[in-house]
mmCIF file with all atom_site columns, C-alpha atoms in Angstrom:
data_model
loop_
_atom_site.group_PDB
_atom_site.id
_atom_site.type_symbol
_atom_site.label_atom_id
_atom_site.label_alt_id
_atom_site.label_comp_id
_atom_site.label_asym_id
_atom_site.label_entity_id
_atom_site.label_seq_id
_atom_site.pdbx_PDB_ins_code
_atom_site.Cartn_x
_atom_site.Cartn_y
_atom_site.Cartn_z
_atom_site.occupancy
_atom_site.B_iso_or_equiv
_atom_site.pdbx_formal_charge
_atom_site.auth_seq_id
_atom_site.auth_comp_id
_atom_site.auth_asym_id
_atom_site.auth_atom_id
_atom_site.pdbx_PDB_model_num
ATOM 1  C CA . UNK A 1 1  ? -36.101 14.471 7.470   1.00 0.00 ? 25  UNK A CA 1
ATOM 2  C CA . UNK A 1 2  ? -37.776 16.316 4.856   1.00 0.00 ? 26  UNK A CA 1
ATOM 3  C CA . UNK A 1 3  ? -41.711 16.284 4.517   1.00 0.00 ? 27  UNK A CA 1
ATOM 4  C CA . UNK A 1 4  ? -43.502 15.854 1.054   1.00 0.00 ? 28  UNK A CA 1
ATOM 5  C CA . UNK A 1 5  ? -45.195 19.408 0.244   1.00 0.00 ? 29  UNK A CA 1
ATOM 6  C CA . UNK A 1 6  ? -47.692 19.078 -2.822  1.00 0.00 ? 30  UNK A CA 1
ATOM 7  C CA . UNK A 1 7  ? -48.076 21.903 -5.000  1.00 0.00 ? 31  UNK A CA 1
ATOM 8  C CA . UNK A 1 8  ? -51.199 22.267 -7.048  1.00 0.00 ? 32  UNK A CA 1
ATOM 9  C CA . UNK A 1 9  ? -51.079 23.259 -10.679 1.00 0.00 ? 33  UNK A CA 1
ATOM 10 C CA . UNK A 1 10 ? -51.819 27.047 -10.586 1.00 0.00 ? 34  UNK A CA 1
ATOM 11 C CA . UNK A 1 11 ? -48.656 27.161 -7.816  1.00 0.00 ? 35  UNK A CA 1
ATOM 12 C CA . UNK A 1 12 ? -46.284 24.878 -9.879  1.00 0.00 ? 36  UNK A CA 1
ATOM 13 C CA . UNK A 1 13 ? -45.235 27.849 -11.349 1.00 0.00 ? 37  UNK A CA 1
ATOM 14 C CA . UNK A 1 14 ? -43.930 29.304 -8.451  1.00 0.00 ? 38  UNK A CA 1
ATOM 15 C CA . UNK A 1 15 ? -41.924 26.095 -7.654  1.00 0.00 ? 39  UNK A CA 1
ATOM 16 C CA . UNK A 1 16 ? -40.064 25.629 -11.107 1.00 0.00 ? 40  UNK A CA 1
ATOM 17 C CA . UNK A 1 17 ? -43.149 23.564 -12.191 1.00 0.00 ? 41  UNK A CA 1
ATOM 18 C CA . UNK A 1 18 ? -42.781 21.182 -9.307  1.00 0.00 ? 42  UNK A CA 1
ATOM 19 C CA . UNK A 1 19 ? -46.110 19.296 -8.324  1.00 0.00 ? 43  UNK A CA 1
ATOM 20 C CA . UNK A 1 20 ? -44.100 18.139 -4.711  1.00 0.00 ? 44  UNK A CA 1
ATOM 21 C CA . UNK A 1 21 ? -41.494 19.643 -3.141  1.00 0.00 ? 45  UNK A CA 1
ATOM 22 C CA . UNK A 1 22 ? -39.954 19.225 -0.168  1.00 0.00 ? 46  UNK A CA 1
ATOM 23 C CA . UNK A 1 23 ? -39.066 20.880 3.191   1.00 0.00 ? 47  UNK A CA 1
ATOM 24 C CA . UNK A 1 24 ? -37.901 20.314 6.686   1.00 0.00 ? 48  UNK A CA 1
ATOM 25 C CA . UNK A 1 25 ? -39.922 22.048 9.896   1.00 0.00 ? 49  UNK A CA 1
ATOM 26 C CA . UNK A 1 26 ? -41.906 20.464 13.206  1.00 0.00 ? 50  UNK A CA 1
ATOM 27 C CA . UNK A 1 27 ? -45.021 22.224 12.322  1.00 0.00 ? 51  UNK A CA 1
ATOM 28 C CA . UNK A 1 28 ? -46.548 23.164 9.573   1.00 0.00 ? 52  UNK A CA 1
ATOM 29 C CA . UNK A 1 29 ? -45.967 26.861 9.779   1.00 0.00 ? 53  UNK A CA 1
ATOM 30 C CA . UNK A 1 30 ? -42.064 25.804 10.141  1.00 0.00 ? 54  UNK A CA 1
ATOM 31 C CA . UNK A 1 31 ? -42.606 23.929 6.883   1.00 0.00 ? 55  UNK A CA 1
ATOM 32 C CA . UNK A 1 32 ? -44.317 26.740 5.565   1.00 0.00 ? 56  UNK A CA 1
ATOM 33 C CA . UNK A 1 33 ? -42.011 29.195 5.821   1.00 0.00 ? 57  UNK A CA 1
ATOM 34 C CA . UNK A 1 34 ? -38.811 27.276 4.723   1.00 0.00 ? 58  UNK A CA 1
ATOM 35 C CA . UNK A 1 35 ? -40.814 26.470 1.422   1.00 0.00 ? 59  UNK A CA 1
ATOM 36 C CA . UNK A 1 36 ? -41.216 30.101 0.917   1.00 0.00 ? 60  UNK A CA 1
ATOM 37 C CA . UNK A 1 37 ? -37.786 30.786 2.431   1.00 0.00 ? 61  UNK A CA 1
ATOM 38 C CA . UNK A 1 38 ? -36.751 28.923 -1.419  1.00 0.00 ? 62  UNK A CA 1
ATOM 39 C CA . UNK A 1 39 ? -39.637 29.335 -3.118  1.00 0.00 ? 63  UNK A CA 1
ATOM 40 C CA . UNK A 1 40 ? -40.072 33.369 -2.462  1.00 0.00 ? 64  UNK A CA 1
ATOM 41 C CA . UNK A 1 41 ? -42.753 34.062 -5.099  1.00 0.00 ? 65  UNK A CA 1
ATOM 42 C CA . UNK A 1 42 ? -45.087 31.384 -3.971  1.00 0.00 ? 66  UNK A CA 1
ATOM 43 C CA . UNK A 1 43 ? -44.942 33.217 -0.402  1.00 0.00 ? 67  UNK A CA 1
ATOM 44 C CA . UNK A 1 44 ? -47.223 36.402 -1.843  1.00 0.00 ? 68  UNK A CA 1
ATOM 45 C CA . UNK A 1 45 ? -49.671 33.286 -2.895  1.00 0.00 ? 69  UNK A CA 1
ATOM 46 C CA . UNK A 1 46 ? -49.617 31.983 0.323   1.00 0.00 ? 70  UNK A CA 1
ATOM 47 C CA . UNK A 1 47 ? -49.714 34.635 2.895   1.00 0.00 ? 71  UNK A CA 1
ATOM 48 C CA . UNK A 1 48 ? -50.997 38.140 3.445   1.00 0.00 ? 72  UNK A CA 1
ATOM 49 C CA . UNK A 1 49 ? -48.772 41.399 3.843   1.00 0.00 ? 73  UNK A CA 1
ATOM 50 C CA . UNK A 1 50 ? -49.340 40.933 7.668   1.00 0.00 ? 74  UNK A CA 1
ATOM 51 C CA . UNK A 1 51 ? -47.701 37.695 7.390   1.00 0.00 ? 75  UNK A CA 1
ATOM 52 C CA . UNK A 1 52 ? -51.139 35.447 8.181   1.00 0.00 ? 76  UNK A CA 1
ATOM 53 C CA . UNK A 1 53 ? -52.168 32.628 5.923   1.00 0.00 ? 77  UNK A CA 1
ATOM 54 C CA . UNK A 1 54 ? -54.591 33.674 3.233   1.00 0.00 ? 78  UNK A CA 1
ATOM 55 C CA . UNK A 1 55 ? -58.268 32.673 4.377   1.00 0.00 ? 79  UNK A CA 1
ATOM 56 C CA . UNK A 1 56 ? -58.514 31.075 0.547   1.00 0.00 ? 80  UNK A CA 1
ATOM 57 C CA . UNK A 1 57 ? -55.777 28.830 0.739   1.00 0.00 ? 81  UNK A CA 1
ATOM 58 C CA . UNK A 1 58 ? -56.114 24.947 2.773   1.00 0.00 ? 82  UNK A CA 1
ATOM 59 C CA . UNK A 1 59 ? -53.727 23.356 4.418   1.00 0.00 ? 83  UNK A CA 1
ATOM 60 C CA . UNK A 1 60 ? -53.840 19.483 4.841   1.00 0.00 ? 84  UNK A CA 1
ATOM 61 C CA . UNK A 1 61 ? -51.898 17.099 6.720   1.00 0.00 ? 85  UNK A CA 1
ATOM 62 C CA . UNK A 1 62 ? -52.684 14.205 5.479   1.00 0.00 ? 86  UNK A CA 1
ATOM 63 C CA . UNK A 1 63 ? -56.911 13.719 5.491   1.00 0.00 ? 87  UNK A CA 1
ATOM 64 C CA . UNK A 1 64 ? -56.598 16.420 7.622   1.00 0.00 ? 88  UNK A CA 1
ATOM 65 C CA . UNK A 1 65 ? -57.689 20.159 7.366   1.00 0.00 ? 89  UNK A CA 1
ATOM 66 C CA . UNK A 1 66 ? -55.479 22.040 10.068  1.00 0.00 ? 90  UNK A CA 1
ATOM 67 C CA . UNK A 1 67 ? -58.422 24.477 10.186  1.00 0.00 ? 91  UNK A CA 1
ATOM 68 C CA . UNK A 1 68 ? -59.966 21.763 12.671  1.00 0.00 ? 92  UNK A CA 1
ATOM 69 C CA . UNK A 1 69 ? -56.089 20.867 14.140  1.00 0.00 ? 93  UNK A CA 1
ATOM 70 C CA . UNK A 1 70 ? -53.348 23.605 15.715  1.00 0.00 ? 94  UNK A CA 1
ATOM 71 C CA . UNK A 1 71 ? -53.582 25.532 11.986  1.00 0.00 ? 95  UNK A CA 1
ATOM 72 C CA . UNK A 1 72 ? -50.158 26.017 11.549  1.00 0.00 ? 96  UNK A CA 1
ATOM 73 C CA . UNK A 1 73 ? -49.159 25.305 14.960  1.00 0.00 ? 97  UNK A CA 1
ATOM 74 C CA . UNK A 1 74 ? -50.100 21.985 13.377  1.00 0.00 ? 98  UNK A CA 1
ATOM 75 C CA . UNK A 1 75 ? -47.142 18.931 13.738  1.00 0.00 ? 99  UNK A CA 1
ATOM 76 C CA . UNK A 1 76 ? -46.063 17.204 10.916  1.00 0.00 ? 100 UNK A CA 1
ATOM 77 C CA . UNK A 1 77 ? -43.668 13.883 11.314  1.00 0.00 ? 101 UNK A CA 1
ATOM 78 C CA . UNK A 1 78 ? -41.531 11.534 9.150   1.00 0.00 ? 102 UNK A CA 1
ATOM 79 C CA . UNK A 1 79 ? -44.176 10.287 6.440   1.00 0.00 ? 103 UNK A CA 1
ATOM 80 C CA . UNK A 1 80 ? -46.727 12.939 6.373   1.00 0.00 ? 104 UNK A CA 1
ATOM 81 C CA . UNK A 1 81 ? -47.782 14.548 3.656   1.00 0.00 ? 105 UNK A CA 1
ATOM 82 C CA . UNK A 1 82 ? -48.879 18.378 3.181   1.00 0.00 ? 106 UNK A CA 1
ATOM 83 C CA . UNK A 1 83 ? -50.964 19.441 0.541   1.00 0.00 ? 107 UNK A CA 1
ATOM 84 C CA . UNK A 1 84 ? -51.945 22.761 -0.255  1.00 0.00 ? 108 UNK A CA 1
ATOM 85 C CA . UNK A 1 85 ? -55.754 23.208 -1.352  1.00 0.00 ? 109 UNK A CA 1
ATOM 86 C CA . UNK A 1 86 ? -56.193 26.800 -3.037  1.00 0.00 ? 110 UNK A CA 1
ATOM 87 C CA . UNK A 1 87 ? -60.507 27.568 -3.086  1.00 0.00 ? 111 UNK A CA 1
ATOM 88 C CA . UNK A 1 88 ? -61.635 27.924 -6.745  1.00 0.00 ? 112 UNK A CA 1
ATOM 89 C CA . UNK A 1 89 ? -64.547 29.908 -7.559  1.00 0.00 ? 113 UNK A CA 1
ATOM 90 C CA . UNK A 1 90 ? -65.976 30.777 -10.400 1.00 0.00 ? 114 UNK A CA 1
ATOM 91 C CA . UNK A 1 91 ? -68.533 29.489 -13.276 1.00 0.00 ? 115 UNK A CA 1
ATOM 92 C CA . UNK A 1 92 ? -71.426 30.090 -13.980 1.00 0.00 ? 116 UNK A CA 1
ATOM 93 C CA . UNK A 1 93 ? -75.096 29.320 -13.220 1.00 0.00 ? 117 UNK A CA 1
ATOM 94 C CA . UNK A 1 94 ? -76.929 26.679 -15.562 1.00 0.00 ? 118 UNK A CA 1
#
């Protein structure tokens, strides 16, 4: 069964404007890749030329951060939801 991917707004471009989309894997890198697998310009977003996860972007199942879990060895089940957290900087002092 497929599992719930949410897209955050400066990605939803990537996705034909989609804020969830969905795709089918036992881990997280599975679910990963077949995202980008149909999605191919959100993988350059996603992932550096060597293929590792940019150090900017977090991955949540659920509550959880898979920094702290099996990163993208991470499981996902039926239910779960993955959200994609991108860091924003930026601002400025006050």
């Amino acid at each position: 069964m497929p599992t719930r991917i949410l897209i955050p707004t400066p990605l939803r471009v990537y996705t034909g404007k989609q804020d969830v989309v969905e795709a089918e894997g036992g881990t997280v890198g599975e679910l990963l890749a077949n995202m980008t697998d149909t999605y191919t310009d959100l993988r350059k977003h996603l992932y550096t030329d060597d293929g590792r996860l940019r150090s900017f972007v977090a991955i949540y199942v659920n509550d959880d951060d898979i920094r702290f879990l099996d990163k993208e060895a991470t499981p996902v089940k039926e239910g779960d939801t993955v959200s994609i957290i991108p860091s924003v900087a930026g601002g400025r002092a006050s």
